XYZ file of C-alpha atoms in Angstrom:
676
model
C -3.068 271.858 -18.588
C -2.649 268.139 -18.998
C -5.387 268.572 -21.656
C -3.581 271.465 -23.508
C -0.194 269.179 -23.106
C -1.520 266.135 -24.474
C -3.393 267.957 -27.326
C 0.136 269.704 -28.460
C 1.839 266.067 -28.072
C -0.733 264.552 -30.218
C -0.438 267.379 -32.887
C 3.346 267.453 -32.454
C 3.456 263.904 -33.252
C 1.046 263.620 -35.874
C 2.881 266.788 -37.606
C 6.075 264.983 -37.394
C 5.094 261.970 -38.823
C 2.974 263.463 -41.931
C 6.072 265.455 -42.609
C 8.457 262.766 -42.721
C 5.900 261.053 -44.929
C 4.580 264.049 -47.223
C 6.214 263.637 -50.645
C 6.528 266.962 -52.969
C 3.675 268.692 -53.822
C 4.708 269.419 -57.268
C 7.087 267.548 -59.880
C 8.414 270.702 -61.361
C 8.237 274.633 -60.304
C 9.487 277.110 -62.760
C 10.413 279.797 -60.864
C 10.554 283.630 -61.204
C 10.135 283.734 -64.735
C 8.496 286.330 -66.811
C 5.169 284.706 -67.835
C 3.710 285.522 -71.338
C 0.800 283.199 -70.901
C -0.536 282.866 -74.900
C -3.788 284.971 -74.427
C -1.980 287.950 -75.778
C -2.369 289.839 -72.147
C 0.853 291.463 -70.773
C 3.967 289.729 -69.338
C 4.369 289.571 -66.006
C 6.581 287.624 -63.372
C 5.561 284.603 -61.737
C 6.093 280.996 -60.717
C 4.580 277.960 -62.518
C 3.893 274.949 -60.362
C 3.241 271.432 -62.468
C 2.237 268.307 -61.077
C 2.460 265.074 -63.391
C 1.114 266.509 -66.701
C -0.773 269.721 -65.723
C -0.127 273.142 -64.626
C -1.559 273.183 -60.923
C -1.037 276.695 -60.075
C 0.439 280.147 -61.404
C 1.303 282.527 -58.775
C 2.718 286.293 -59.112
C 4.230 285.687 -55.835
C 7.238 283.334 -54.644
C 5.966 279.987 -53.983
C 7.768 277.808 -51.617
C 10.359 275.658 -53.717
C 10.547 273.267 -50.818
C 7.167 271.914 -52.078
C 8.658 270.939 -55.606
C 10.885 267.859 -56.340
C 12.803 269.894 -58.930
C 13.288 273.719 -59.509
C 13.939 275.171 -62.857
C 15.216 279.214 -62.250
C 13.900 280.983 -64.958
C 14.819 284.463 -63.872
C 15.438 286.579 -66.685
C 13.922 284.178 -69.137
C 10.358 283.760 -70.679
C 8.051 281.340 -69.906
C 5.229 280.838 -72.647
C 2.983 277.865 -73.468
C 4.634 275.389 -75.599
C 3.993 276.390 -79.630
C 1.634 274.482 -81.870
C 2.651 274.252 -85.112
C -0.707 274.128 -87.343
C 0.907 272.925 -90.336
C 3.451 270.274 -90.275
C 5.085 267.674 -92.265
C 5.388 264.756 -90.095
C 6.085 261.881 -92.822
C 9.305 260.920 -91.241
C 7.717 260.744 -87.981
C 7.985 256.877 -87.175
C 11.620 257.381 -88.217
C 12.327 260.313 -86.363
C 10.020 260.128 -83.317
C 12.098 262.366 -81.354
C 10.967 265.559 -83.582
C 14.428 267.241 -82.320
C 14.284 269.702 -85.446
C 10.766 270.703 -84.243
C 10.907 270.405 -80.386
C 14.506 272.605 -80.178
C 12.110 275.321 -81.648
C 9.987 275.149 -78.543
C 7.272 273.269 -80.628
C 5.029 270.806 -78.326
C 2.093 269.973 -80.621
C 2.377 269.502 -84.470
C -0.578 269.186 -86.726
C 0.342 266.585 -89.551
C -1.581 265.671 -92.574
C -1.456 269.070 -94.382
C -2.156 270.061 -97.786
C -4.266 267.078 -98.714
C -2.042 264.091 -97.665
C -1.923 262.330 -94.276
C -1.658 258.685 -92.928
C -4.571 256.298 -93.313
C -6.052 254.432 -91.817
C -5.153 257.025 -89.211
C -6.023 254.768 -86.243
C -3.588 252.475 -86.488
C -1.170 254.921 -87.687
C -1.784 256.835 -84.115
C -0.946 253.550 -82.143
C 2.318 252.984 -84.141
C 3.184 256.441 -83.546
C 2.366 256.610 -79.869
C 4.619 253.096 -79.302
C 7.292 254.512 -81.146
C 8.035 257.068 -78.093
C 7.274 260.733 -79.079
C 9.405 263.672 -78.227
C 6.192 266.035 -78.791
C 2.742 265.653 -78.950
C 1.283 265.119 -82.689
C -2.303 265.463 -84.200
C -3.583 264.788 -87.574
C -5.873 265.882 -90.207
C -7.091 263.493 -93.056
C -6.219 264.370 -96.274
C -8.706 264.919 -99.210
C -5.953 263.804 -101.839
C -5.089 260.505 -100.089
C -8.937 259.864 -99.656
C -9.543 260.704 -103.518
C -6.241 258.891 -104.749
C -7.708 255.649 -102.757
C -10.734 255.854 -104.642
C -9.995 257.084 -107.929
C -6.285 257.311 -108.402
C -5.105 259.880 -110.343
C -7.642 260.430 -112.871
C -8.622 263.898 -114.080
C -12.586 263.809 -113.632
C -15.400 264.275 -111.316
C -16.398 261.333 -109.171
C -19.329 259.136 -109.790
C -22.004 259.531 -107.055
C -20.633 256.333 -105.736
C -17.225 257.127 -105.592
C -18.355 260.153 -103.704
C -19.952 258.354 -101.208
C -17.078 256.167 -100.663
C -14.633 258.865 -100.134
C -17.237 260.536 -97.478
C -17.332 257.269 -95.561
C -13.661 257.591 -95.668
C -13.537 261.285 -94.432
C -16.019 259.934 -91.988
C -13.663 257.242 -90.548
C -10.879 259.428 -90.547
C -12.793 261.708 -88.505
C -13.892 258.805 -85.942
C -10.022 257.888 -85.980
C -9.449 261.151 -84.220
C -8.706 263.450 -86.914
C -9.078 267.148 -86.177
C -10.346 267.940 -89.698
C -9.706 267.949 -93.340
C -6.817 269.168 -95.784
C -6.621 270.123 -98.966
C -4.019 270.434 -101.579
C -5.524 271.790 -104.626
C -2.368 272.612 -106.218
C -1.667 269.099 -106.326
C -2.432 265.896 -107.976
C -4.994 264.544 -107.412
C -6.838 267.503 -105.802
C -6.593 269.859 -108.265
C -9.081 267.539 -110.659
C -11.515 268.004 -107.999
C -14.307 270.734 -108.466
C -15.388 272.845 -105.650
C -18.603 271.119 -104.910
C -16.831 267.689 -104.269
C -14.635 269.609 -101.879
C -17.705 270.788 -100.366
C -19.179 267.430 -100.063
C -16.548 266.121 -98.364
C -15.705 268.902 -96.008
C -19.497 268.778 -94.616
C -18.539 265.357 -93.467
C -15.708 266.697 -91.665
C -17.387 269.781 -90.128
C -20.498 267.059 -88.961
C -17.606 265.659 -86.718
C -16.354 269.208 -85.526
C -13.591 269.420 -87.715
C -11.620 272.129 -89.546
C -10.708 272.705 -92.801
C -7.103 273.814 -93.970
C -6.364 274.396 -97.612
C -3.328 274.650 -99.750
C -5.416 276.794 -102.264
C -5.811 275.940 -105.752
C -3.687 278.994 -106.850
C -1.260 281.241 -104.900
C -0.114 283.029 -108.173
C -1.800 284.516 -110.909
C -5.019 282.497 -109.447
C -4.572 283.628 -105.861
C -7.860 285.821 -105.351
C -9.757 283.150 -107.132
C -8.387 280.320 -104.847
C -9.120 282.345 -101.811
C -12.867 283.101 -103.290
C -13.192 279.158 -103.201
C -11.790 278.560 -100.013
C -14.752 281.172 -98.620
C -16.988 279.502 -100.408
C -16.078 276.022 -98.977
C -16.343 277.689 -95.372
C -19.847 279.051 -96.376
C -21.366 276.052 -97.914
C -19.814 273.270 -95.922
C -20.445 275.413 -92.717
C -16.681 274.685 -91.520
C -13.802 276.826 -89.900
C -11.321 277.575 -92.499
C -7.358 278.272 -92.183
C -5.863 279.397 -95.474
C -2.407 277.827 -94.913
C 0.946 279.234 -95.681
C -0.879 282.277 -97.296
C 1.355 284.196 -99.436
C 1.295 285.763 -102.851
C 3.516 283.774 -105.442
C 5.235 285.617 -107.899
C 6.504 289.077 -108.544
C 3.326 290.059 -110.590
C 1.113 289.192 -107.325
C 3.490 290.584 -104.846
C 1.245 293.303 -102.209
C -1.886 291.426 -103.383
C -2.177 290.121 -99.859
C -3.318 293.221 -98.988
C -6.157 292.073 -101.253
C -6.612 288.755 -99.888
C -6.592 289.734 -96.113
C -9.483 292.030 -97.021
C -11.454 289.176 -98.328
C -10.968 287.270 -95.028
C -12.159 290.532 -93.271
C -15.333 290.685 -95.312
C -15.922 286.885 -95.152
C -15.618 287.077 -91.126
C -17.629 290.188 -91.052
C -20.304 287.869 -92.864
C -19.769 285.576 -90.259
C -17.786 282.941 -92.036
C -15.050 281.715 -89.844
C -11.610 281.961 -91.811
C -8.358 282.169 -90.716
C -4.974 282.137 -92.091
C -1.355 280.728 -91.136
C 2.082 281.610 -92.430
C 5.817 280.918 -92.209
C 8.270 284.052 -92.063
C 10.378 283.607 -94.760
C 10.649 284.882 -98.425
C 10.763 281.015 -100.141
C 8.532 278.455 -100.033
C 9.190 274.758 -100.513
C 7.408 272.023 -102.431
C 7.976 269.539 -105.071
C 9.210 269.922 -108.554
C 6.066 268.877 -110.049
C 4.413 272.459 -109.310
C 6.269 273.860 -112.537
C 4.425 271.270 -114.620
C 0.823 271.699 -115.610
C -1.486 269.822 -113.415
C -3.272 268.226 -116.280
C -0.074 266.633 -117.804
C 0.442 264.696 -114.592
C -3.054 262.672 -114.673
C -2.375 259.105 -114.397
C 1.555 259.486 -113.074
C 4.604 259.777 -114.657
C 4.298 256.766 -117.035
C 1.451 258.561 -118.301
C 3.481 261.974 -118.265
C 6.282 260.080 -120.328
C 3.618 258.741 -123.167
C 2.184 262.361 -123.389
C 5.790 263.592 -124.231
C 6.123 261.410 -126.948
C 3.661 263.058 -128.754
C 5.067 266.399 -130.386
C 1.832 268.649 -130.280
C 1.321 267.564 -126.500
C 5.090 267.886 -125.604
C 5.146 271.249 -126.770
C 2.155 272.616 -125.143
C 3.772 271.000 -121.912
C 6.872 272.863 -122.401
C 5.234 276.063 -122.902
C 3.013 275.547 -119.626
C 6.358 274.917 -117.826
C 7.870 278.104 -119.402
C 4.737 279.806 -118.260
C 4.881 278.627 -114.592
C 8.821 279.604 -114.662
C 8.159 283.147 -115.524
C 4.891 283.892 -113.561
C 4.640 281.515 -110.675
C 7.061 279.736 -108.406
C 10.018 280.460 -111.126
C 9.884 284.056 -110.429
C 11.040 284.728 -113.810
C 14.394 283.567 -113.004
C 15.944 280.289 -112.592
C 18.351 281.341 -109.733
C 15.061 281.606 -107.978
C 14.583 277.809 -107.794
C 16.788 275.898 -105.592
C 16.843 271.983 -105.043
C 16.671 270.860 -101.735
C 16.339 267.256 -101.957
C 17.256 265.056 -105.170
C 17.513 261.339 -104.634
C 18.729 260.752 -108.134
C 21.397 263.226 -107.958
C 22.431 264.467 -104.510
C 25.172 266.735 -106.251
C 22.317 269.131 -107.149
C 21.225 269.775 -103.660
C 21.660 273.282 -102.517
C 22.242 274.383 -106.102
C 19.605 276.180 -108.364
C 18.013 275.372 -111.474
C 20.270 277.952 -113.274
C 23.398 276.043 -111.936
C 21.982 272.929 -113.279
C 21.801 274.451 -116.759
C 25.026 275.584 -116.549
C 26.541 272.407 -115.779
C 24.832 270.987 -118.869
C 25.526 273.838 -120.944
C 21.903 274.390 -122.167
C 21.948 278.099 -121.417
C 19.985 280.190 -119.198
C 16.798 280.391 -121.010
C 13.322 279.293 -119.843
C 13.041 277.157 -122.634
C 16.069 275.377 -121.595
C 14.982 275.136 -118.248
C 11.545 273.582 -119.093
C 13.228 270.807 -120.302
C 15.298 269.980 -117.334
C 12.387 270.330 -115.496
C 10.831 267.502 -117.468
C 14.042 265.218 -117.078
C 13.915 265.893 -113.175
C 10.541 265.078 -112.896
C 10.674 261.735 -115.049
C 13.593 260.981 -112.936
C 11.801 260.979 -110.052
C 11.074 264.495 -108.842
C 12.520 266.520 -106.545
C 11.983 268.428 -103.482
C 12.495 272.294 -104.401
C 12.878 275.653 -102.704
C 11.377 278.665 -104.640
C 12.501 282.444 -103.425
C 9.403 283.807 -104.865
C 7.715 285.609 -101.943
C 7.899 289.280 -100.918
C 8.923 290.488 -97.268
C 5.932 293.150 -97.389
C 3.567 290.674 -97.780
C 5.239 288.615 -95.030
C 4.982 291.330 -92.778
C 1.410 292.526 -93.504
C 0.370 288.702 -93.095
C 1.793 288.517 -89.574
C 0.583 291.743 -88.303
C -3.339 290.482 -89.413
C -5.117 289.920 -86.472
C -6.508 286.266 -87.886
C -2.846 284.844 -88.970
C -1.089 282.519 -87.048
C 2.248 280.833 -87.230
C 2.969 277.771 -88.860
C 6.019 276.145 -90.223
C 5.040 273.922 -93.138
C 8.504 272.241 -92.407
C 9.272 268.645 -92.741
C 10.836 266.855 -89.591
C 14.548 266.565 -90.548
C 17.969 265.891 -89.433
C 21.591 266.947 -90.291
C 22.536 265.162 -93.424
C 19.544 265.059 -95.308
C 19.250 267.322 -98.060
C 19.180 270.925 -98.170
C 15.653 271.650 -96.845
C 14.039 274.923 -96.035
C 15.237 276.700 -92.972
C 11.541 276.635 -91.634
C 12.251 273.070 -90.539
C 14.399 274.343 -87.789
C 13.827 278.005 -87.291
C 10.308 279.019 -87.892
C 9.198 279.740 -84.312
C 12.517 281.190 -83.070
C 12.777 283.328 -86.325
C 9.834 285.084 -85.350
C 10.615 285.718 -81.943
C 14.364 286.986 -82.859
C 13.791 288.611 -85.979
C 10.180 289.829 -86.373
C 9.799 290.668 -82.511
C 13.243 291.438 -81.133
C 15.133 292.865 -84.464
C 11.940 294.492 -86.463
C 9.292 295.206 -84.028
C 6.819 293.918 -86.602
C 4.657 292.224 -83.728
C 4.839 292.259 -80.158
C 6.150 289.329 -77.947
C 3.014 288.964 -76.567
C 1.172 288.896 -79.836
C 3.624 286.567 -81.262
C 3.438 284.090 -78.594
C -0.576 284.097 -78.873
C -0.101 283.425 -82.590
C 1.929 280.577 -81.604
C -0.229 279.223 -78.733
C -3.623 280.505 -77.929
C -4.836 280.989 -81.208
C -4.039 277.363 -82.815
C -5.164 275.753 -79.962
C -8.648 277.396 -80.122
C -8.795 276.644 -83.663
C -8.297 273.073 -82.739
C -10.738 273.166 -79.898
C -8.156 272.427 -77.319
C -7.741 275.839 -76.039
C -8.436 274.829 -72.367
C -5.836 272.287 -72.768
C -2.742 273.078 -74.821
C -1.472 276.292 -75.667
C -2.157 278.019 -72.371
C -0.517 278.697 -68.960
C -3.437 278.278 -66.473
C -4.128 275.554 -63.918
C -5.537 272.521 -65.631
C -3.792 272.886 -68.933
C -1.506 270.157 -69.978
C 2.199 271.360 -68.966
C 3.475 271.970 -72.381
C 6.145 274.774 -71.593
C 8.575 276.715 -74.083
C 11.263 278.697 -71.804
C 13.359 281.192 -73.740
C 15.571 283.917 -73.313
C 13.966 287.160 -75.410
C 17.547 288.646 -75.862
C 19.006 285.510 -77.548
C 16.100 283.619 -79.164
C 16.565 283.063 -82.759
C 17.572 280.749 -85.896
C 20.983 280.281 -87.366
C 19.752 278.074 -89.917
C 20.148 279.358 -93.273
C 19.014 278.644 -96.854
C 22.438 277.647 -97.911
C 23.253 276.055 -94.240
C 20.096 274.841 -92.737
C 20.788 272.053 -90.626
C 21.322 274.433 -87.688
C 19.235 274.202 -84.278
C 17.263 276.886 -82.720
C 19.393 278.886 -80.204
C 17.899 280.741 -76.888
C 15.499 278.156 -76.053
C 17.072 276.342 -72.975
C 14.015 274.386 -71.629
C 11.006 272.701 -73.562
C 8.501 270.700 -71.500
C 6.254 268.347 -73.087
C 3.482 267.176 -70.743
C 5.230 267.931 -67.605
C 8.572 266.469 -68.659
C 11.492 268.475 -69.805
C 12.848 267.216 -73.199
C 15.078 269.903 -73.936
C 16.876 270.606 -70.180
C 19.191 273.112 -69.909
C 20.131 273.637 -73.347
C 20.546 269.834 -73.747
C 18.122 267.797 -75.804
C 17.253 264.716 -73.989
C 16.083 261.096 -74.579
C 12.879 261.965 -72.787
C 9.894 260.770 -74.725
C 6.373 262.393 -72.989
C 4.581 263.110 -76.026
C 1.539 261.413 -77.051
C -0.550 261.267 -80.398
C -3.594 262.845 -79.704
C -7.146 262.310 -81.184
C -9.867 264.718 -81.245
C -12.503 264.442 -78.421
C -15.540 262.967 -80.203
C -18.019 265.861 -79.041
C -15.390 268.538 -79.599
C -15.600 271.135 -82.151
C -13.065 273.684 -83.229
C -13.685 276.918 -81.947
C -14.892 280.018 -83.692
C -13.204 283.256 -83.916
C -15.818 284.805 -86.362
C -18.318 287.143 -84.846
C -21.710 286.386 -84.598
C -23.906 287.349 -87.613
C -27.929 287.120 -88.284
C -28.555 284.354 -90.685
C -29.898 286.649 -93.325
C -26.156 288.258 -93.083
C -24.788 285.191 -94.504
C -27.695 283.424 -96.561
C -27.181 280.266 -94.000
C -26.547 279.586 -90.431
C -23.258 278.367 -89.356
C -23.049 275.611 -86.959
C -22.858 276.321 -83.050
C -19.146 276.236 -81.398
C -19.774 275.195 -77.795
C -16.620 275.076 -75.844
C -14.761 271.282 -76.043
C -15.488 268.738 -73.724
C -13.481 267.457 -71.212
C -11.116 264.674 -71.560
C -13.347 261.706 -72.198
C -10.885 259.421 -70.319
C -8.280 260.031 -67.696
C -4.530 259.882 -68.330
C -2.877 256.507 -67.220
C -1.587 257.733 -63.968
C -4.628 259.605 -63.016
C -5.485 256.949 -60.428
C -2.785 257.316 -58.075
C -2.611 261.178 -58.531
C -6.333 260.954 -57.320
C -4.769 258.425 -54.350
C -2.302 260.737 -53.677
C -4.805 263.702 -53.596
C -7.052 261.859 -51.335
C -4.313 261.051 -49.184
C -3.352 264.428 -48.646
C -6.574 265.701 -47.801
C -7.825 263.018 -45.884
C -4.321 262.878 -43.813
C -5.289 267.075 -43.057
C -8.871 266.304 -42.268
C -8.083 263.105 -39.807
C -5.721 265.761 -37.924
C -8.028 268.750 -37.589
C -11.039 266.134 -36.868
C -9.008 264.361 -34.286
C -7.825 267.400 -32.378
C -11.634 268.858 -33.029
C -12.880 265.664 -31.594
C -10.751 265.584 -28.724
C -11.180 269.193 -27.688
C -14.905 268.666 -27.578
C -14.999 265.339 -25.717
C -12.695 267.067 -23.210
C -14.900 269.889 -22.912
C -17.970 267.947 -22.204
C -16.336 265.789 -19.748
C -14.183 268.350 -17.906
C -16.091 267.296 -14.727
C -15.184 263.721 -14.625
C -11.830 264.084 -16.256
C -12.583 261.111 -18.579
C -9.683 260.486 -20.566
C -11.353 257.726 -22.356
C -13.783 260.132 -23.724
C -10.896 262.276 -25.085
C -9.657 259.363 -26.955
C -12.984 258.516 -28.370
C -13.267 261.947 -29.782
C -10.079 261.823 -31.277
C -10.375 258.634 -32.945
C -14.148 259.420 -33.972
C -12.747 262.810 -35.031
C -10.385 261.633 -36.798
C -12.516 259.463 -38.867
C -15.054 262.048 -39.691
C -12.314 264.362 -40.618
C -10.899 261.792 -43.142
C -14.099 260.604 -44.656
C -15.193 264.451 -45.225
C -11.869 265.459 -46.592
C -10.506 262.796 -48.765
C -13.443 262.835 -51.348
C -12.588 266.828 -51.330
C -8.812 266.226 -52.556
C -10.207 263.555 -55.117
C -12.944 265.974 -56.528
C -10.363 268.581 -56.964
C -7.499 266.892 -58.448
C -10.082 265.605 -60.692
C -11.737 268.958 -61.733
C -7.796 270.228 -62.221
C -7.134 267.450 -64.880
C -10.338 268.138 -66.490
C -11.440 264.636 -66.059
C -15.149 264.107 -67.264
C -17.845 262.926 -65.094
C -18.472 259.334 -65.734
C -14.595 258.676 -65.657
C -14.638 260.626 -62.084
C -17.048 258.735 -60.800
C -15.484 255.494 -61.912
C -12.259 256.467 -60.717
C -13.638 258.037 -57.377
C -15.281 255.047 -56.285
C -11.782 252.986 -56.537
C -9.887 255.984 -54.829
C -12.434 256.344 -51.922
C -11.702 252.674 -51.301
C -8.141 253.046 -51.068
C -7.891 256.498 -49.144
C -8.608 255.437 -45.428
C -5.322 253.145 -45.953
C -3.286 255.714 -47.922
C -4.441 258.499 -45.984
C -6.047 257.788 -42.675
C -3.994 254.848 -42.086
C -0.767 256.795 -41.986
C -2.473 259.342 -39.425
C -4.150 256.596 -37.255
C -0.811 254.590 -36.964
C 0.621 257.686 -35.001
C -2.468 259.334 -33.445
C -4.170 256.568 -31.958
C -1.401 254.708 -30.076
C -0.393 258.252 -29.022
C -3.890 259.060 -28.080
C -4.663 255.761 -26.254
C -1.673 256.584 -24.152
C -2.959 259.755 -23.149
C -6.234 258.772 -22.411
C -5.320 255.708 -20.294
C -2.985 258.012 -17.971
C -5.803 260.834 -17.687
C -8.346 257.767 -16.952
C -6.117 256.693 -14.217
C -6.108 260.304 -12.483
């Protein structure tokens, strides 16, 4: 009986001490929500436990709330991975690092550098972005137009061999700096002047580093089919995964042609090429005023354009080209469809149309008169324009395609900055509210998959971002399926999304109970050196496509641990070590007691307690370290480095606390038993 009492006393003493010292196991628990995990699978009710910046447990059964430092009650709400914007204009990021217009939509990762333009050199820019303090995670592509302009300016010609080699070097530099791929804007200057073989050569350099290719097609109007064909050719010849970005058919003459372009995508995929698309859920686009000017007229910049306009024959040719584009392309045949978004030289035009400007100037509504105003505006410095030239049927058709993803093509903005496209505030909630809840175009699970799991896989991040599973980064969007939506309109775009009360970035709530906080947990992501974008195309024999596509292994684990990872390992080692100490001490004491039952030697029991506790600590602490390392996806080299340091401390952090209570208690008990 004395031994049993002693064992109970030790256990009670240690348990009380451990309970008093034990910190919360989870930094955040999202409880009782309806989980839509980003895979396309059916929703279910469950809890999501987060520790630090990672998800550590998901349970269909309620988890113990006392184990969490904070609990978000998500009953009645959808819990989804944070949304990934595969096409974002992040040019104002250093001025707007909070990225409020994006984060309030549920976006936790945005891919910048689209349409052929992006920051360069990328490494220095990513460092600056990280120092600025980010409201969301960002990643980047290296821009073809940026690189071409650095080497060739805006010259309308093919590169020399030396120039092509220099551009290739710059693409490789960008990829080495952490870019996730290459983007082109073949409708813009100077990308328009490049031939397909140039783009193929540069895309191969990106593909060699595991990058993807995103393409603003050379034409999205009358030349749409040829533009898609060119992108497919680049996918084949450069052996690179391709995204036809903001896919649409521009102008009434091309409405409905997405049925053809999507069939082309299906055909390419059947041949083993990895081709996908993304889109925004609106019937208007936004781009520069310059797309209404024939690209050949823009070679050399605005001064060269002005010189050409001084020659009557060239001016006539340029104006006729603008009239044709107004009739068949972005103009939609009606100047009421051409709306000013941001006009630095005349703010009074913002929100007005080309028709309004012509009326103000008293020049009449003809396309010929509008062409002269287009040139005037371009020479004044250009403008950002909204073009109402997309058919609703095409929007729905693209959205329903199994290889389409959602992307905003929106620019970071804030109230008071012009009259931007409402996509900057409302892309993701508009899909969830209008197209899912109100129109039933796609299911909620499909929509979330197109916003999370699909783009994550495209970037080679599918086990890190865009997922709700143990080991994934804790990027989470929590929204009300009954109210989520976007009040932003073309006339009044500066309105934040509704129905998204929580947005968690790397485990930290940035939108908290509907309030945008000053938390800045976002990170400037760099593509892991050995990672490749994941192919979603079916495997086909080499003979099917005439060449072998590169293999697409799973992405590597993190090449380096996050900054707080050492202390996470210490805590894990301490927790497991303390538990091992308790179990080992009790087991050792019991064994020693049984072995010395004839002598009733209390000192033997004390020896068993201490020895068993040490063995339990040594065995259990490394298990805790290894488990947290695997959960955090730290690769082997980093694991060994941090494991060595941690194992040097777990005896103090874990076992030391335990021994502080168990050894004196055991010594007292052993001494008394020994005397008797």
